[in-house]
Amino acid sequence: MTSKAMTMDAATSARLHNQLVKLGDMMGDGLHHEPGGKWIVTEYRRTMRALGHSLPRCNNGDAINRAMAERLKTMSCPKCGGALKQTRSGSKRAKCGSCAALFQFVRKAKGRAQA
Ligand SMILES: [Zn+2]
């Protein structure tokens, strides 16, 4: 037996990075706060450690911002058709620039906003 498990090949590293992004997106959607969603945090930590990163502080604003930006790209205000904008960095709420309606993005459902 060799100690090959200690070194990480490029494929493994890429796979872990991929997984990290996916998990980060899920956390950006708040899935880890839902019942049974704890594994996401556990898996995220494990992946971070496997990649040799130190754990981030309890701040996934980047993931939220990315998820929000993605979603707002494809959405307009259901009430007036105006453009929606994230209320502030790290927020999961968006506001309509025209009628000022506020929308809360809670879960992954594509293209659906909850007023
Ligand atoms: Zn509007």
PDB file of N, CA and C in Angstrom, residues 41-103:
ATOM      1  N   VAL A  41     -24.278  21.849   4.718  1.00  0.00           N
ATOM      2  CA  VAL A  41     -23.229  22.535   5.462  1.00  0.00           C
ATOM      3  C   VAL A  41     -22.089  21.582   5.783  1.00  0.00           C
ATOM      4  N   THR A  42     -22.465  20.374   6.223  1.00  0.00           N
ATOM      5  CA  THR A  42     -21.457  19.362   6.563  1.00  0.00           C
ATOM      6  C   THR A  42     -20.590  19.052   5.354  1.00  0.00           C
ATOM      7  N   GLU A  43     -21.261  18.857   4.228  1.00  0.00           N
ATOM      8  CA  GLU A  43     -20.554  18.504   2.995  1.00  0.00           C
ATOM      9  C   GLU A  43     -19.683  19.662   2.531  1.00  0.00           C
ATOM     10  N   TYR A  44     -20.191  20.866   2.693  1.00  0.00           N
ATOM     11  CA  TYR A  44     -19.459  22.066   2.291  1.00  0.00           C
ATOM     12  C   TYR A  44     -18.162  22.174   3.083  1.00  0.00           C
ATOM     13  N   ARG A  45     -18.278  21.980   4.392  1.00  0.00           N
ATOM     14  CA  ARG A  45     -17.089  22.051   5.265  1.00  0.00           C
ATOM     15  C   ARG A  45     -16.089  20.981   4.893  1.00  0.00           C
ATOM     16  N   ARG A  46     -16.615  19.780   4.648  1.00  0.00           N
ATOM     17  CA  ARG A  46     -15.721  18.675   4.338  1.00  0.00           C
ATOM     18  C   ARG A  46     -14.983  18.947   3.027  1.00  0.00           C
ATOM     19  N   THR A  47     -15.707  19.478   2.071  1.00  0.00           N
ATOM     20  CA  THR A  47     -15.102  19.774   0.770  1.00  0.00           C
ATOM     21  C   THR A  47     -14.064  20.871   0.896  1.00  0.00           C
ATOM     22  N   MET A  48     -14.384  21.899   1.658  1.00  0.00           N
ATOM     23  CA  MET A  48     -13.438  22.987   1.886  1.00  0.00           C
ATOM     24  C   MET A  48     -12.143  22.452   2.472  1.00  0.00           C
ATOM     25  N   ARG A  49     -12.309  21.566   3.464  1.00  0.00           N
ATOM     26  CA  ARG A  49     -11.132  21.027   4.147  1.00  0.00           C
ATOM     27  C   ARG A  49     -10.324  20.157   3.209  1.00  0.00           C
ATOM     28  N   ALA A  50     -11.039  19.384   2.395  1.00  0.00           N
ATOM     29  CA  ALA A  50     -10.359  18.495   1.439  1.00  0.00           C
ATOM     30  C   ALA A  50      -9.534  19.303   0.455  1.00  0.00           C
ATOM     31  N   LEU A  51      -9.996  20.505   0.153  1.00  0.00           N
ATOM     32  CA  LEU A  51      -9.292  21.361  -0.784  1.00  0.00           C
ATOM     33  C   LEU A  51      -8.199  22.174  -0.099  1.00  0.00           C
ATOM     34  N   GLY A  52      -8.146  22.036   1.221  1.00  0.00           N
ATOM     35  CA  GLY A  52      -7.109  22.731   1.954  1.00  0.00           C
ATOM     36  C   GLY A  52      -7.432  24.170   2.259  1.00  0.00           C
ATOM     37  N   HIS A  53      -8.701  24.545   2.102  1.00  0.00           N
ATOM     38  CA  HIS A  53      -9.111  25.910   2.438  1.00  0.00           C
ATOM     39  C   HIS A  53      -9.427  25.982   3.917  1.00  0.00           C
ATOM     40  N   SER A  54      -9.282  27.154   4.453  1.00  0.00           N
ATOM     41  CA  SER A  54      -9.772  27.357   5.808  1.00  0.00           C
ATOM     42  C   SER A  54     -11.258  27.669   5.684  1.00  0.00           C
ATOM     43  N   LEU A  55     -11.984  27.409   6.749  1.00  0.00           N
ATOM     44  CA  LEU A  55     -13.423  27.597   6.682  1.00  0.00           C
ATOM     45  C   LEU A  55     -13.777  29.078   6.684  1.00  0.00           C
ATOM     46  N   PRO A  56     -14.724  29.428   5.861  1.00  0.00           N
ATOM     47  CA  PRO A  56     -15.147  30.822   5.831  1.00  0.00           C
ATOM     48  C   PRO A  56     -16.011  31.119   7.046  1.00  0.00           C
ATOM     49  N   ARG A  57     -16.107  32.370   7.350  1.00  0.00           N
ATOM     50  CA  ARG A  57     -16.995  32.730   8.438  1.00  0.00           C
ATOM     51  C   ARG A  57     -18.419  32.558   7.963  1.00  0.00           C
ATOM     52  N   CYS A  58     -19.338  32.609   8.896  1.00  0.00           N
ATOM     53  CA  CYS A  58     -20.735  32.374   8.579  1.00  0.00           C
ATOM     54  C   CYS A  58     -21.267  33.466   7.659  1.00  0.00           C
ATOM     55  N   ASN A  59     -20.755  33.480   6.463  1.00  0.00           N
ATOM     56  CA  ASN A  59     -21.118  34.547   5.555  1.00  0.00           C
ATOM     57  C   ASN A  59     -21.110  34.002   4.135  1.00  0.00           C
ATOM     58  N   ASN A  60     -22.289  33.776   3.612  1.00  0.00           N
ATOM     59  CA  ASN A  60     -22.330  33.277   2.242  1.00  0.00           C
ATOM     60  C   ASN A  60     -22.940  34.330   1.324  1.00  0.00           C
ATOM     61  N   GLY A  61     -22.635  35.566   1.613  1.00  0.00           N
ATOM     62  CA  GLY A  61     -23.166  36.674   0.823  1.00  0.00           C
ATOM     63  C   GLY A  61     -22.833  36.550  -0.647  1.00  0.00           C
ATOM     64  N   ASP A  62     -21.629  36.081  -0.933  1.00  0.00           N
ATOM     65  CA  ASP A  62     -21.224  35.933  -2.325  1.00  0.00           C
ATOM     66  C   ASP A  62     -22.132  34.965  -3.065  1.00  0.00           C
ATOM     67  N   ALA A  63     -22.411  33.853  -2.418  1.00  0.00           N
ATOM     68  CA  ALA A  63     -23.275  32.853  -3.039  1.00  0.00           C
ATOM     69  C   ALA A  63     -24.666  33.429  -3.248  1.00  0.00           C
ATOM     70  N   ILE A  64     -25.144  34.158  -2.256  1.00  0.00           N
ATOM     71  CA  ILE A  64     -26.464  34.776  -2.375  1.00  0.00           C
ATOM     72  C   ILE A  64     -26.478  35.774  -3.526  1.00  0.00           C
ATOM     73  N   ASN A  65     -25.472  36.609  -3.565  1.00  0.00           N
ATOM     74  CA  ASN A  65     -25.402  37.615  -4.620  1.00  0.00           C
ATOM     75  C   ASN A  65     -25.374  36.970  -5.994  1.00  0.00           C
ATOM     76  N   ARG A  66     -24.620  35.910  -6.106  1.00  0.00           N
ATOM     77  CA  ARG A  66     -24.536  35.223  -7.396  1.00  0.00           C
ATOM     78  C   ARG A  66     -25.884  34.631  -7.777  1.00  0.00           C
ATOM     79  N   ALA A  67     -26.512  33.961  -6.804  1.00  0.00           N
ATOM     80  CA  ALA A  67     -27.805  33.341  -7.072  1.00  0.00           C
ATOM     81  C   ALA A  67     -28.839  34.404  -7.428  1.00  0.00           C
ATOM     82  N   MET A  68     -28.805  35.497  -6.704  1.00  0.00           N
ATOM     83  CA  MET A  68     -29.755  36.577  -6.953  1.00  0.00           C
ATOM     84  C   MET A  68     -29.534  37.179  -8.335  1.00  0.00           C
ATOM     85  N   ALA A  69     -28.292  37.440  -8.674  1.00  0.00           N
ATOM     86  CA  ALA A  69     -27.977  38.041  -9.965  1.00  0.00           C
ATOM     87  C   ALA A  69     -28.480  37.148 -11.090  1.00  0.00           C
ATOM     88  N   GLU A  70     -28.256  35.817 -10.922  1.00  0.00           N
ATOM     89  CA  GLU A  70     -28.712  34.859 -11.926  1.00  0.00           C
ATOM     90  C   GLU A  70     -30.225  34.950 -12.091  1.00  0.00           C
ATOM     91  N   ARG A  71     -30.911  34.983 -10.967  1.00  0.00           N
ATOM     92  CA  ARG A  71     -32.359  34.949 -10.985  1.00  0.00           C
ATOM     93  C   ARG A  71     -32.959  36.243 -11.524  1.00  0.00           C
ATOM     94  N   LEU A  72     -32.380  37.345 -11.111  1.00  0.00           N
ATOM     95  CA  LEU A  72     -32.935  38.631 -11.517  1.00  0.00           C
ATOM     96  C   LEU A  72     -32.730  38.881 -13.006  1.00  0.00           C
ATOM     97  N   LYS A  73     -31.718  38.199 -13.556  1.00  0.00           N
ATOM     98  CA  LYS A  73     -31.457  38.341 -14.985  1.00  0.00           C
ATOM     99  C   LYS A  73     -32.660  37.900 -15.796  1.00  0.00           C
ATOM    100  N   THR A  74     -33.341  36.874 -15.294  1.00  0.00           N
ATOM    101  CA  THR A  74     -34.424  36.273 -16.061  1.00  0.00           C
ATOM    102  C   THR A  74     -35.797  36.715 -15.572  1.00  0.00           C
ATOM    103  N   MET A  75     -35.804  37.654 -14.661  1.00  0.00           N
ATOM    104  CA  MET A  75     -37.081  38.041 -14.067  1.00  0.00           C
ATOM    105  C   MET A  75     -37.394  39.517 -14.206  1.00  0.00           C
ATOM    106  N   SER A  76     -38.666  39.801 -14.267  1.00  0.00           N
ATOM    107  CA  SER A  76     -39.088  41.190 -14.154  1.00  0.00           C
ATOM    108  C   SER A  76     -40.250  41.224 -13.169  1.00  0.00           C
ATOM    109  N   CYS A  77     -40.611  42.402 -12.762  1.00  0.00           N
ATOM    110  CA  CYS A  77     -41.663  42.565 -11.765  1.00  0.00           C
ATOM    111  C   CYS A  77     -42.975  41.973 -12.274  1.00  0.00           C
ATOM    112  N   PRO A  78     -43.566  41.009 -11.516  1.00  0.00           N
ATOM    113  CA  PRO A  78     -44.826  40.392 -11.937  1.00  0.00           C
ATOM    114  C   PRO A  78     -45.970  41.398 -11.954  1.00  0.00           C
ATOM    115  N   LYS A  79     -45.807  42.482 -11.232  1.00  0.00           N
ATOM    116  CA  LYS A  79     -46.898  43.452 -11.141  1.00  0.00           C
ATOM    117  C   LYS A  79     -46.883  44.450 -12.298  1.00  0.00           C
ATOM    118  N   CYS A  80     -45.699  44.980 -12.608  1.00  0.00           N
ATOM    119  CA  CYS A  80     -45.655  46.032 -13.625  1.00  0.00           C
ATOM    120  C   CYS A  80     -44.646  45.742 -14.730  1.00  0.00           C
ATOM    121  N   GLY A  81     -43.898  44.644 -14.594  1.00  0.00           N
ATOM    122  CA  GLY A  81     -42.934  44.312 -15.642  1.00  0.00           C
ATOM    123  C   GLY A  81     -41.637  45.087 -15.536  1.00  0.00           C
ATOM    124  N   GLY A  82     -41.500  45.857 -14.467  1.00  0.00           N
ATOM    125  CA  GLY A  82     -40.280  46.637 -14.262  1.00  0.00           C
ATOM    126  C   GLY A  82     -39.104  45.751 -13.898  1.00  0.00           C
ATOM    127  N   ALA A  83     -37.929  46.341 -13.888  1.00  0.00           N
ATOM    128  CA  ALA A  83     -36.714  45.597 -13.557  1.00  0.00           C
ATOM    129  C   ALA A  83     -36.593  45.447 -12.045  1.00  0.00           C
ATOM    130  N   LEU A  84     -36.201  44.221 -11.633  1.00  0.00           N
ATOM    131  CA  LEU A  84     -36.006  43.965 -10.211  1.00  0.00           C
ATOM    132  C   LEU A  84     -34.542  44.130  -9.843  1.00  0.00           C
ATOM    133  N   LYS A  85     -34.330  44.615  -8.643  1.00  0.00           N
ATOM    134  CA  LYS A  85     -32.962  44.816  -8.163  1.00  0.00           C
ATOM    135  C   LYS A  85     -32.835  44.271  -6.759  1.00  0.00           C
ATOM    136  N   GLN A  86     -31.705  43.640  -6.498  1.00  0.00           N
ATOM    137  CA  GLN A  86     -31.446  43.143  -5.149  1.00  0.00           C
ATOM    138  C   GLN A  86     -31.434  44.339  -4.202  1.00  0.00           C
ATOM    139  N   THR A  87     -32.109  44.211  -3.068  1.00  0.00           N
ATOM    140  CA  THR A  87     -32.217  45.358  -2.166  1.00  0.00           C
ATOM    141  C   THR A  87     -30.857  45.783  -1.617  1.00  0.00           C
ATOM    142  N   ARG A  88     -30.039  44.813  -1.247  1.00  0.00           N
ATOM    143  CA  ARG A  88     -28.672  45.128  -0.830  1.00  0.00           C
ATOM    144  C   ARG A  88     -27.841  43.868  -0.929  1.00  0.00           C
ATOM    145  N   SER A  89     -26.544  44.031  -0.903  1.00  0.00           N
ATOM    146  CA  SER A  89     -25.650  42.894  -1.025  1.00  0.00           C
ATOM    147  C   SER A  89     -25.914  41.870   0.072  1.00  0.00           C
ATOM    148  N   GLY A  90     -26.003  40.612  -0.318  1.00  0.00           N
ATOM    149  CA  GLY A  90     -26.220  39.559   0.660  1.00  0.00           C
ATOM    150  C   GLY A  90     -27.682  39.330   0.982  1.00  0.00           C
ATOM    151  N   SER A  91     -28.533  40.175   0.436  1.00  0.00           N
ATOM    152  CA  SER A  91     -29.956  40.063   0.703  1.00  0.00           C
ATOM    153  C   SER A  91     -30.620  39.120  -0.273  1.00  0.00           C
ATOM    154  N   LYS A  92     -31.716  38.477   0.173  1.00  0.00           N
ATOM    155  CA  LYS A  92     -32.446  37.610  -0.744  1.00  0.00           C
ATOM    156  C   LYS A  92     -33.722  38.304  -1.171  1.00  0.00           C
ATOM    157  N   ARG A  93     -33.745  39.602  -0.998  1.00  0.00           N
ATOM    158  CA  ARG A  93     -34.925  40.338  -1.413  1.00  0.00           C
ATOM    159  C   ARG A  93     -34.599  41.213  -2.612  1.00  0.00           C
ATOM    160  N   ALA A  94     -35.603  41.386  -3.435  1.00  0.00           N
ATOM    161  CA  ALA A  94     -35.433  42.238  -4.597  1.00  0.00           C
ATOM    162  C   ALA A  94     -36.567  43.245  -4.639  1.00  0.00           C
ATOM    163  N   LYS A  95     -36.261  44.382  -5.173  1.00  0.00           N
ATOM    164  CA  LYS A  95     -37.238  45.448  -5.217  1.00  0.00           C
ATOM    165  C   LYS A  95     -37.421  45.875  -6.666  1.00  0.00           C
ATOM    166  N   CYS A  96     -38.669  46.197  -7.007  1.00  0.00           N
ATOM    167  CA  CYS A  96     -38.942  46.659  -8.357  1.00  0.00           C
ATOM    168  C   CYS A  96     -38.546  48.122  -8.479  1.00  0.00           C
ATOM    169  N   GLY A  97     -37.833  48.435  -9.533  1.00  0.00           N
ATOM    170  CA  GLY A  97     -37.387  49.804  -9.732  1.00  0.00           C
ATOM    171  C   GLY A  97     -38.514  50.739 -10.127  1.00  0.00           C
ATOM    172  N   SER A  98     -39.614  50.182 -10.627  1.00  0.00           N
ATOM    173  CA  SER A  98     -40.703  51.027 -11.109  1.00  0.00           C
ATOM    174  C   SER A  98     -41.807  51.225 -10.079  1.00  0.00           C
ATOM    175  N   CYS A  99     -42.310  50.108  -9.524  1.00  0.00           N
ATOM    176  CA  CYS A  99     -43.443  50.250  -8.601  1.00  0.00           C
ATOM    177  C   CYS A  99     -43.021  49.983  -7.165  1.00  0.00           C
ATOM    178  N   ALA A 100     -41.756  49.683  -6.948  1.00  0.00           N
ATOM    179  CA  ALA A 100     -41.206  49.503  -5.603  1.00  0.00           C
ATOM    180  C   ALA A 100     -41.778  48.298  -4.867  1.00  0.00           C
ATOM    181  N   ALA A 101     -42.381  47.374  -5.595  1.00  0.00           N
ATOM    182  CA  ALA A 101     -42.859  46.149  -4.964  1.00  0.00           C
ATOM    183  C   ALA A 101     -41.659  45.350  -4.480  1.00  0.00           C
ATOM    184  N   LEU A 102     -41.831  44.678  -3.331  1.00  0.00           N
ATOM    185  CA  LEU A 102     -40.721  43.948  -2.736  1.00  0.00           C
ATOM    186  C   LEU A 102     -40.962  42.459  -2.879  1.00  0.00           C
ATOM    187  N   PHE A 103     -39.917  41.723  -3.235  1.00  0.00           N
ATOM    188  CA  PHE A 103     -40.053  40.286  -3.390  1.00  0.00           C
ATOM    189  C   PHE A 103     -39.002  39.559  -2.586  1.00  0.00           C
TER     190      PHE A 103
END
